Structure formats: C-alpha cells, structure tokens
Short mmCIF file of N, CA, C and O in Angstrom, two decimals:
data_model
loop_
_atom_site.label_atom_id
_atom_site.label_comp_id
_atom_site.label_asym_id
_atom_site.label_seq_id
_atom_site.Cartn_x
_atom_site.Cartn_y
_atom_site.Cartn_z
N UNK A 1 9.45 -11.13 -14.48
CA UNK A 1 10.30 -11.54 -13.38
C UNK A 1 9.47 -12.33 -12.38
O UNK A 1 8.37 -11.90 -12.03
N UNK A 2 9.82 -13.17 -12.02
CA UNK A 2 9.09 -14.32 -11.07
C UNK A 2 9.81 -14.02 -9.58
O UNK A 2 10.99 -13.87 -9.26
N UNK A 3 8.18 -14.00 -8.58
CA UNK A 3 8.58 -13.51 -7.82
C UNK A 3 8.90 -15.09 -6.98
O UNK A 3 8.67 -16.21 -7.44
N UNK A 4 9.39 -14.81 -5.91
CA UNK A 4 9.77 -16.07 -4.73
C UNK A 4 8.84 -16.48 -3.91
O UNK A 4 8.15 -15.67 -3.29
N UNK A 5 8.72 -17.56 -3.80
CA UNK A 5 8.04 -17.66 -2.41
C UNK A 5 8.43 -17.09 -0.94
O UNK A 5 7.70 -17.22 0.05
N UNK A 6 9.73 -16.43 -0.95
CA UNK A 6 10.07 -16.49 0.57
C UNK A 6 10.47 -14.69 -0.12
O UNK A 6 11.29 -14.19 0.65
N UNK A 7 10.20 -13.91 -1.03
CA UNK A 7 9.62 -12.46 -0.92
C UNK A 7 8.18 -12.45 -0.70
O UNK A 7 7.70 -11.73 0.17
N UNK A 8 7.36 -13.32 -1.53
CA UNK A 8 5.74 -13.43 -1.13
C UNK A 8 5.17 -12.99 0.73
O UNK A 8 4.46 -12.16 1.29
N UNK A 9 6.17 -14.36 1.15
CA UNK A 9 6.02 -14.03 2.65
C UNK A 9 6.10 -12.70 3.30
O UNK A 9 5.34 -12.28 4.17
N UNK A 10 7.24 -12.02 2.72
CA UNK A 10 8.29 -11.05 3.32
C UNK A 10 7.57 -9.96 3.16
O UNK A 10 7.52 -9.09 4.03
N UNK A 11 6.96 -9.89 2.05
CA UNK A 11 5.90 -8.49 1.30
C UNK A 11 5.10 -8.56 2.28
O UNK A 11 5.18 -7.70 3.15
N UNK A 12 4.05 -9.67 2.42
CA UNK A 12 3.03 -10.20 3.45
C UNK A 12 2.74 -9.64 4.24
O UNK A 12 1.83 -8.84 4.46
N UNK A 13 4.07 -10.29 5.13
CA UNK A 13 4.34 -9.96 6.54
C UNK A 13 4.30 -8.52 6.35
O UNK A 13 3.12 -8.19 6.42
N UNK A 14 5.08 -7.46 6.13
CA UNK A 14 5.64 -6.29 6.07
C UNK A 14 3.98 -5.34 5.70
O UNK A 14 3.40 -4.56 6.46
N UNK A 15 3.51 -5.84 4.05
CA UNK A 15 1.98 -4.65 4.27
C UNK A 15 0.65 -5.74 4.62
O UNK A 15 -0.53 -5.44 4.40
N UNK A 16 1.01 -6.79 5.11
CA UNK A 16 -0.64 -7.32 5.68
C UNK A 16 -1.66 -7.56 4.23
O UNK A 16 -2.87 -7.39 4.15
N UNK A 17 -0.79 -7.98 3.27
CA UNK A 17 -1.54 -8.30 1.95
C UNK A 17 -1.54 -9.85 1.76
O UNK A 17 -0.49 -10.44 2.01
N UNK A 18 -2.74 -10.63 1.29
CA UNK A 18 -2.18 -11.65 0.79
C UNK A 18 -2.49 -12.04 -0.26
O UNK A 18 -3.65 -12.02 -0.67
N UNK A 19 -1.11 -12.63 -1.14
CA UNK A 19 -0.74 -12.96 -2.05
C UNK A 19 -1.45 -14.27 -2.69
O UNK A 19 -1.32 -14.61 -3.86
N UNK A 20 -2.24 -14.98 -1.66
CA UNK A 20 -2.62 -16.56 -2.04
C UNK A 20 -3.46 -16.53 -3.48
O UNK A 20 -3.20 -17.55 -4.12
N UNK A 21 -4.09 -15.93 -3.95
CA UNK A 21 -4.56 -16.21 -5.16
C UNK A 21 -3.72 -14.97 -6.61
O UNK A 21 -3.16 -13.88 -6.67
N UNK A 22 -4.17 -16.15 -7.56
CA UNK A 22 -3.48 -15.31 -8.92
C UNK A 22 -3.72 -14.15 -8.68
O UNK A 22 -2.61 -13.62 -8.80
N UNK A 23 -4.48 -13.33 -8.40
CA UNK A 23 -4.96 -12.16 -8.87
C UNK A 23 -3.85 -11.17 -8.34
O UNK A 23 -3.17 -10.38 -8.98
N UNK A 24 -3.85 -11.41 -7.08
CA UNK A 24 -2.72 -10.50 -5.92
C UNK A 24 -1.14 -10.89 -6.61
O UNK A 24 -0.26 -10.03 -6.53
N UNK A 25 -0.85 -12.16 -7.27
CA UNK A 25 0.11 -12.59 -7.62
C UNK A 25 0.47 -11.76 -9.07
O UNK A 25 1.62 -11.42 -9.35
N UNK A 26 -0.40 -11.57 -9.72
CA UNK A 26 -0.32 -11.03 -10.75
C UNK A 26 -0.32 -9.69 -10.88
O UNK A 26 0.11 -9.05 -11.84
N UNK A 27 -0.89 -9.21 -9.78
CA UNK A 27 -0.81 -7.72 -9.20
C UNK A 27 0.36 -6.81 -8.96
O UNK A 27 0.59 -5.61 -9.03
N UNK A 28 1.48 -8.68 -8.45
CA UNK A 28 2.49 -7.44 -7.85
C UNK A 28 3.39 -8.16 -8.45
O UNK A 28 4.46 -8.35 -7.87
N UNK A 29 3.19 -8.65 -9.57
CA UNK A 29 3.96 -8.97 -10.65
C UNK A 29 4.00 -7.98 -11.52
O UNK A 29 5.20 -7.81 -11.73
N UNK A 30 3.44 -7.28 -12.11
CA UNK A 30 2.87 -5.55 -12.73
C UNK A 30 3.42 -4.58 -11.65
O UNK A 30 4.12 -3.63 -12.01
N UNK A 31 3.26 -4.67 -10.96
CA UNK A 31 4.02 -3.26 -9.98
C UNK A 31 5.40 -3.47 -10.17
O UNK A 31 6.02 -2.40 -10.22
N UNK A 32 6.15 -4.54 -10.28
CA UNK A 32 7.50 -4.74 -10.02
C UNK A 32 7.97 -4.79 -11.36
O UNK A 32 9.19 -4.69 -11.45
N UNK A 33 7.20 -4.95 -12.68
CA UNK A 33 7.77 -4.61 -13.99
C UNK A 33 7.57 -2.80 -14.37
O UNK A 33 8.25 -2.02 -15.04
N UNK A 34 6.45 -2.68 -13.67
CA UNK A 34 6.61 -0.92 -14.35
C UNK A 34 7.73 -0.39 -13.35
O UNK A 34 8.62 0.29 -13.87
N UNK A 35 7.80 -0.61 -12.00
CA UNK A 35 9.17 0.03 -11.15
C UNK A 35 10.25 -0.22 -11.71
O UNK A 35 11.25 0.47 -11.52
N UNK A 36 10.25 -1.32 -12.55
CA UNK A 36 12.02 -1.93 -13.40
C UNK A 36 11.98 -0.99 -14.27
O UNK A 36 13.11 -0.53 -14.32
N UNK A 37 11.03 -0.24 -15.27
CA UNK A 37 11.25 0.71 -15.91
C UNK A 37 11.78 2.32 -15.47
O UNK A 37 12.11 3.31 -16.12
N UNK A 38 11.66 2.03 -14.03
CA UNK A 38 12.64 3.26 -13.66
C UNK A 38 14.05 3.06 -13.84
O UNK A 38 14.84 4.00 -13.90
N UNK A 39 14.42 1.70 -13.94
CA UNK A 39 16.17 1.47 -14.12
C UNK A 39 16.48 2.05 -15.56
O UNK A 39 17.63 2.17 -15.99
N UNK A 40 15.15 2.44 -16.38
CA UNK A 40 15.84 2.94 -17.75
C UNK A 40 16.38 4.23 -17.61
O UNK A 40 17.35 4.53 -18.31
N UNK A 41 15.92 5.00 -16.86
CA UNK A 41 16.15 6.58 -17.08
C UNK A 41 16.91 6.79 -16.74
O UNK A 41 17.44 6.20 -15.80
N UNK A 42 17.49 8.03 -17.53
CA UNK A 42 19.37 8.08 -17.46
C UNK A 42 19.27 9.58 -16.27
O UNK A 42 19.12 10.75 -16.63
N UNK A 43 19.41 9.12 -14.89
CA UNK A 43 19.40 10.25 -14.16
C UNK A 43 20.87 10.92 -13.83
O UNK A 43 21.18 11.74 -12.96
N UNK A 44 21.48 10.40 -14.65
CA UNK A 44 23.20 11.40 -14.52
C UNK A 44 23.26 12.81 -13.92
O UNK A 44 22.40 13.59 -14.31
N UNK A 45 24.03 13.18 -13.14
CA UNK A 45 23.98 14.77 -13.37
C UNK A 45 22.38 15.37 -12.56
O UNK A 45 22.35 16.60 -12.48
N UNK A 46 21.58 14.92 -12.19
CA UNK A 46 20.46 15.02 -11.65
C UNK A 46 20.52 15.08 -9.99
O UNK A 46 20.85 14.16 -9.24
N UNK A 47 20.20 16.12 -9.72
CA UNK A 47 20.91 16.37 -7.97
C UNK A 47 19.60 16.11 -7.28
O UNK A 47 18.64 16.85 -7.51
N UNK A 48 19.51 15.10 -6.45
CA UNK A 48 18.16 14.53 -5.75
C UNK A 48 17.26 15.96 -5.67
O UNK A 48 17.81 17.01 -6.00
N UNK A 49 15.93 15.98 -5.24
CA UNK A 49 15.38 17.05 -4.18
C UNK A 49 15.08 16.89 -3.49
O UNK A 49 14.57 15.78 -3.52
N UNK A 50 14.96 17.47 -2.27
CA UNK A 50 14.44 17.68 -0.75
C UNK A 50 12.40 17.98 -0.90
O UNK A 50 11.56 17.61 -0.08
N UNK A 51 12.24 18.48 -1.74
CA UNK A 51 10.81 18.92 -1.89
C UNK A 51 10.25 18.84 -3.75
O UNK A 51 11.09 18.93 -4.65
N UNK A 52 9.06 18.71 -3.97
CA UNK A 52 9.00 18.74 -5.60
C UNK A 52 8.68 20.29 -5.02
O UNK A 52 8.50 20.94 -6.05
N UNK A 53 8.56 20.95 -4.18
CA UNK A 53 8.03 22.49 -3.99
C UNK A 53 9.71 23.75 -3.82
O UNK A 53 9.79 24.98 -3.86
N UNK A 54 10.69 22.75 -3.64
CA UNK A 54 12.04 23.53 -3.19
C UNK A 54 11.83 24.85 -3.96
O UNK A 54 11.82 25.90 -3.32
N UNK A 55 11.68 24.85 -5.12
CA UNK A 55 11.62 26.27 -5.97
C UNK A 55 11.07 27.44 -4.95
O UNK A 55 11.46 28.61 -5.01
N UNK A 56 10.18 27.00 -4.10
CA UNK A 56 9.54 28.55 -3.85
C UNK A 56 9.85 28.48 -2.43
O UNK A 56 10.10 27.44 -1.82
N UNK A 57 9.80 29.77 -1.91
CA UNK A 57 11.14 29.95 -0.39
C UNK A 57 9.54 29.90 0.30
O UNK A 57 9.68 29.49 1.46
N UNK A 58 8.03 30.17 0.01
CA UNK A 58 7.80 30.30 1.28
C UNK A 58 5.99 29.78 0.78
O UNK A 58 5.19 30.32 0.02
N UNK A 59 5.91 28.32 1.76
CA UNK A 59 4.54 27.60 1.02
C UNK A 59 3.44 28.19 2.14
O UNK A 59 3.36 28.04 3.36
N UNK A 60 2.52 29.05 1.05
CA UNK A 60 1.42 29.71 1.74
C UNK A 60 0.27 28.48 2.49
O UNK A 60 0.39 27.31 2.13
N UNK A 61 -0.56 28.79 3.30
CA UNK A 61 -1.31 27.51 3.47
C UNK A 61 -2.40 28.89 3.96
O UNK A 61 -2.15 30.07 4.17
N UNK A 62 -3.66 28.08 4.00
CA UNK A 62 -4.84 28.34 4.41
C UNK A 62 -5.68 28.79 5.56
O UNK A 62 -5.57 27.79 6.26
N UNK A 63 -6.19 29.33 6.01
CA UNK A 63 -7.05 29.28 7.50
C UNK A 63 -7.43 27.50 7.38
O UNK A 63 -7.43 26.91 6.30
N UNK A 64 -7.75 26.84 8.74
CA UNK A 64 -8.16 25.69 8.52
C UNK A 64 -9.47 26.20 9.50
O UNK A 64 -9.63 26.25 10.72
N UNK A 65 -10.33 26.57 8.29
CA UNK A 65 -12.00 26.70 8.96
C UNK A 65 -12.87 25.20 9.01
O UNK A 65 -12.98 24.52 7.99
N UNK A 66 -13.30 24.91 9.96
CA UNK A 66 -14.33 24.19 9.73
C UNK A 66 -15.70 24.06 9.43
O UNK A 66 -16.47 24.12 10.39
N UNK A 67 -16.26 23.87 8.09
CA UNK A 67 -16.97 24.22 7.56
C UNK A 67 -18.50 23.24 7.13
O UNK A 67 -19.50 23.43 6.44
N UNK A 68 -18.10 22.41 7.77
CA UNK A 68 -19.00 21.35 8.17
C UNK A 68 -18.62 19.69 9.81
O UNK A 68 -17.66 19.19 10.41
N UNK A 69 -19.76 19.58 9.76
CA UNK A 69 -19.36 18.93 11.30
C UNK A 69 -20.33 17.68 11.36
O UNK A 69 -20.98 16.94 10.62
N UNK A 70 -20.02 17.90 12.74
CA UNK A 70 -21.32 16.61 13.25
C UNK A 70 -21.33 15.29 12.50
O UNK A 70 -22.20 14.63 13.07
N UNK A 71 -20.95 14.75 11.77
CA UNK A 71 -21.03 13.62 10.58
C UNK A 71 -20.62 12.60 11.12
O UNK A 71 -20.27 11.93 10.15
N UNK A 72 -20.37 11.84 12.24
CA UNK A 72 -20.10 10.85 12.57
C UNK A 72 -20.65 9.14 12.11
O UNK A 72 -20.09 8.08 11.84
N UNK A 73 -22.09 9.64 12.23
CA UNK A 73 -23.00 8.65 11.96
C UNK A 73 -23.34 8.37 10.50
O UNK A 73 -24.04 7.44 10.12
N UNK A 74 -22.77 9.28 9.73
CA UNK A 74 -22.81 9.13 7.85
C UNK A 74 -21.51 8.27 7.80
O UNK A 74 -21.47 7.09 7.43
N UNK A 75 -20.33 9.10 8.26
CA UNK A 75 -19.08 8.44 8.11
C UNK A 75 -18.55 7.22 8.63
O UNK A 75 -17.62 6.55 8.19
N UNK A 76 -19.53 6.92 10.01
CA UNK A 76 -19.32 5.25 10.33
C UNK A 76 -20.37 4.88 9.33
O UNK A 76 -21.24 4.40 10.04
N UNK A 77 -20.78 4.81 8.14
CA UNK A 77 -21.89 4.18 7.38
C UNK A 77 -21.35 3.49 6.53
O UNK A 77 -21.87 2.57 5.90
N UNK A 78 -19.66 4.08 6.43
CA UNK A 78 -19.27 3.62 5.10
C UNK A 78 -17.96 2.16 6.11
O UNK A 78 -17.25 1.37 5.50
N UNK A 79 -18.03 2.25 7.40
CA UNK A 79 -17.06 1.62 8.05
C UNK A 79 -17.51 -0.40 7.38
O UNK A 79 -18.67 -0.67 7.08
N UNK A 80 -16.73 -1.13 7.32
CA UNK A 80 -17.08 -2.58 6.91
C UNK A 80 -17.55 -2.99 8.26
O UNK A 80 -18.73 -3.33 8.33
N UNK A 81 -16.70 -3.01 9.51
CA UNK A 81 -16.84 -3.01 10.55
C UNK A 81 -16.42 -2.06 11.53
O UNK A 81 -15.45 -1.31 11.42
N UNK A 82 -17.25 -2.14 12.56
CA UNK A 82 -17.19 -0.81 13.83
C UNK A 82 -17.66 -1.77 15.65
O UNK A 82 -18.37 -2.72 15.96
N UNK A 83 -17.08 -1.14 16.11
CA UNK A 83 -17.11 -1.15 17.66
C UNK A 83 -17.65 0.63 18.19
O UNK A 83 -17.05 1.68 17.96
N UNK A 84 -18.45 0.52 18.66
CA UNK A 84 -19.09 1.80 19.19
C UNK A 84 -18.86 2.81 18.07
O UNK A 84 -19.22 2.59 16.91
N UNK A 85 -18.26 3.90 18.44
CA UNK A 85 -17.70 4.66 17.62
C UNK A 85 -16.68 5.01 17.14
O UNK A 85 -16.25 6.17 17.10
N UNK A 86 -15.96 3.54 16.50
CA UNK A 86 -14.34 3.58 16.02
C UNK A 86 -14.46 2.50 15.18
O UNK A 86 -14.88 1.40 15.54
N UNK A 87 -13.98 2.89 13.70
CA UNK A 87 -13.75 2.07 12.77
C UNK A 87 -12.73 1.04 13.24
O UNK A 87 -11.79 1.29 13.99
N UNK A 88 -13.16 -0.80 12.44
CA UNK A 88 -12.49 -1.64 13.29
C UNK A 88 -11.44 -2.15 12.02
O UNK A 88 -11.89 -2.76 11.04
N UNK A 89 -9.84 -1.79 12.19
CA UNK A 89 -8.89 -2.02 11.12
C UNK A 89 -8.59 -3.58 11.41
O UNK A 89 -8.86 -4.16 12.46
N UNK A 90 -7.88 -4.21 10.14
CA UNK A 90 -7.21 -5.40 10.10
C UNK A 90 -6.47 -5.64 11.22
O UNK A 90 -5.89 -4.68 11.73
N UNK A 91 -6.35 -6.84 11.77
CA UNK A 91 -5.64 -7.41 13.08
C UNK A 91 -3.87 -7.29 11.76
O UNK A 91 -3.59 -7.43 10.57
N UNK A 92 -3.12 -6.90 13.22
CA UNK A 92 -2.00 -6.79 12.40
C UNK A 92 -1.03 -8.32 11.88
O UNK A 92 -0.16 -8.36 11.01
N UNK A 93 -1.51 -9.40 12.70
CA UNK A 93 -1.00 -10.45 12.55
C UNK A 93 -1.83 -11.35 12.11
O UNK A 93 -2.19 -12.14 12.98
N UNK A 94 -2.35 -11.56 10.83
CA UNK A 94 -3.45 -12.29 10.04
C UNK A 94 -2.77 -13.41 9.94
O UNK A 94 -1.54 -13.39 9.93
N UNK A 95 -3.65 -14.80 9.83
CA UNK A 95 -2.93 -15.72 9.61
C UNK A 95 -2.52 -16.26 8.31
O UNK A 95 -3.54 -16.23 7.62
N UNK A 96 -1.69 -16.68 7.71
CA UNK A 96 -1.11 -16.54 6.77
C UNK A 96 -0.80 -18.44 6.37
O UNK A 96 -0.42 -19.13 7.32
N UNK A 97 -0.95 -19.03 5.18
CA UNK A 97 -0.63 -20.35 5.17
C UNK A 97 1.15 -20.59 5.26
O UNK A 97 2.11 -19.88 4.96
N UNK A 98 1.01 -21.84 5.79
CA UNK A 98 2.26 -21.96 5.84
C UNK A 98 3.30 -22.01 4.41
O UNK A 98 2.78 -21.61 3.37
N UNK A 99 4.26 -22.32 4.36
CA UNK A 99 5.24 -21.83 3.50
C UNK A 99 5.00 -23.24 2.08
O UNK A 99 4.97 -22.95 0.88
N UNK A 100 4.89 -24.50 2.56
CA UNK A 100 4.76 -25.62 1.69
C UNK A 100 3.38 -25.25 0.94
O UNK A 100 3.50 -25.20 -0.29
N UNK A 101 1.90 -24.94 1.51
CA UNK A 101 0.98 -24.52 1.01
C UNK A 101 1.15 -23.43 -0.45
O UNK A 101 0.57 -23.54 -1.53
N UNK A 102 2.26 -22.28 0.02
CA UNK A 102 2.12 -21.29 -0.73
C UNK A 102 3.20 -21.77 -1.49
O UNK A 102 3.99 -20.86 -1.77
N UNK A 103 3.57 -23.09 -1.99
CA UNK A 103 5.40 -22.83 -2.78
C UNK A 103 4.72 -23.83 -3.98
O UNK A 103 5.29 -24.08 -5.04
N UNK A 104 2.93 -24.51 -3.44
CA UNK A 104 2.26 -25.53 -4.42
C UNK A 104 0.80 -24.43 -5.47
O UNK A 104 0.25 -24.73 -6.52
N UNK A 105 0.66 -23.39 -4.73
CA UNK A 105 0.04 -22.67 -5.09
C UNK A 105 0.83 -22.02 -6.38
O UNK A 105 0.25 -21.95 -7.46
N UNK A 106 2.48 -21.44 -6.18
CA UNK A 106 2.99 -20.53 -6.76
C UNK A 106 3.27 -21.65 -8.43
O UNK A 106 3.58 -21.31 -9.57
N UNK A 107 3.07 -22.56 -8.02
CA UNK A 107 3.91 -23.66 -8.68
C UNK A 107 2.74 -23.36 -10.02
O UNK A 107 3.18 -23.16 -11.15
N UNK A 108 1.24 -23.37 -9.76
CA UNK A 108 0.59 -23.12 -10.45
C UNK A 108 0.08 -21.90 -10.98
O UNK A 108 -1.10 -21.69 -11.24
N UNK A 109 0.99 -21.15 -11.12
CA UNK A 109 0.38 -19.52 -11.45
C UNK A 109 1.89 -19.17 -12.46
O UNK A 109 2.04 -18.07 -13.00
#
C-alpha cells in the first residue's frame, strides 16, 4: 500500500519522525502491512476488555523499596545531549521540507 505524501506530513507532524529518506519510508510501509493483517481476524462474538488482567479481582503490587541511588552522573552518561542536569529532548517543532521537496523524493522510492 503506498503511502501519500500529505499522510507522510500528517504522521510527521503528529510523532516528530521524519520520513525523508527510504529507510523511514520503508519502515512505515511494514508497520502498515503487518497492522492490515489485523483486518484478517474474525473477532465476531468477542466482547472487548477493559484489562488483559480483568480475570483476577485484586492486582497485588510490591513495596516500592529503593534499592539503589545516587546515579545521576552514570545516567546523564548515556544522555546524547544535556543542559546541567536534565536530559535535552527533540524541539517539538523540527523543521520539516516543504511539501514539493517531499512529493519528488516519494516519486523515487
């Protein structure tokens, strides 16, 4: 199934991925054929669930001990980038090529 140029965008925009080279293109060209294989299964008669756990009336959980600490300076080790002491995430509005760029790209994949 061939995707659009103006879902490309829409995906984009929405998880901050980009699509500009084959690889990402081909990526979510495979995600969207194994999800079409959910249209095979015959879920008739199949009453949604609220939990995959509904079966059991009462979900035990744990003490939450802490059992190790201090690790700040290991765990910013693995950060790509950091500002003091806070991992630094993707800007939410990346710039993205315009729409003619990506409709000559798609043309070739």
């Amino acid at each position: 199934q061939q995707v659009s140029v103006e879902v490309l965008e829409h995906l984009e925009h929405l998880a901050l991925v980009d699509f500009r080279d084959a690889e990402g293109v081909e990526r979510l060209q495979k995600a969207i054929q194994f999800a079409d294989q959910l249209h095979e299964v015959n879920t008739d008669g199949v009453e949604p669930m609220d939990s995959v756990l509904e079966d059991r009336w009462c979900l035990y959980l744990r003490e939450d001990d802490v059992t190790e600490g201090n690790c700040t300076k290991e765990l910013l080790e693995n950060a790509r980038e950091k500002v003091e002491e806070y991992f630094v995430a993707p800007p939410g509005n990346i710039p993205l090529p315009k729409l003619e760029e990506r409709e000559t790209f798609l043309e070739g994949s």
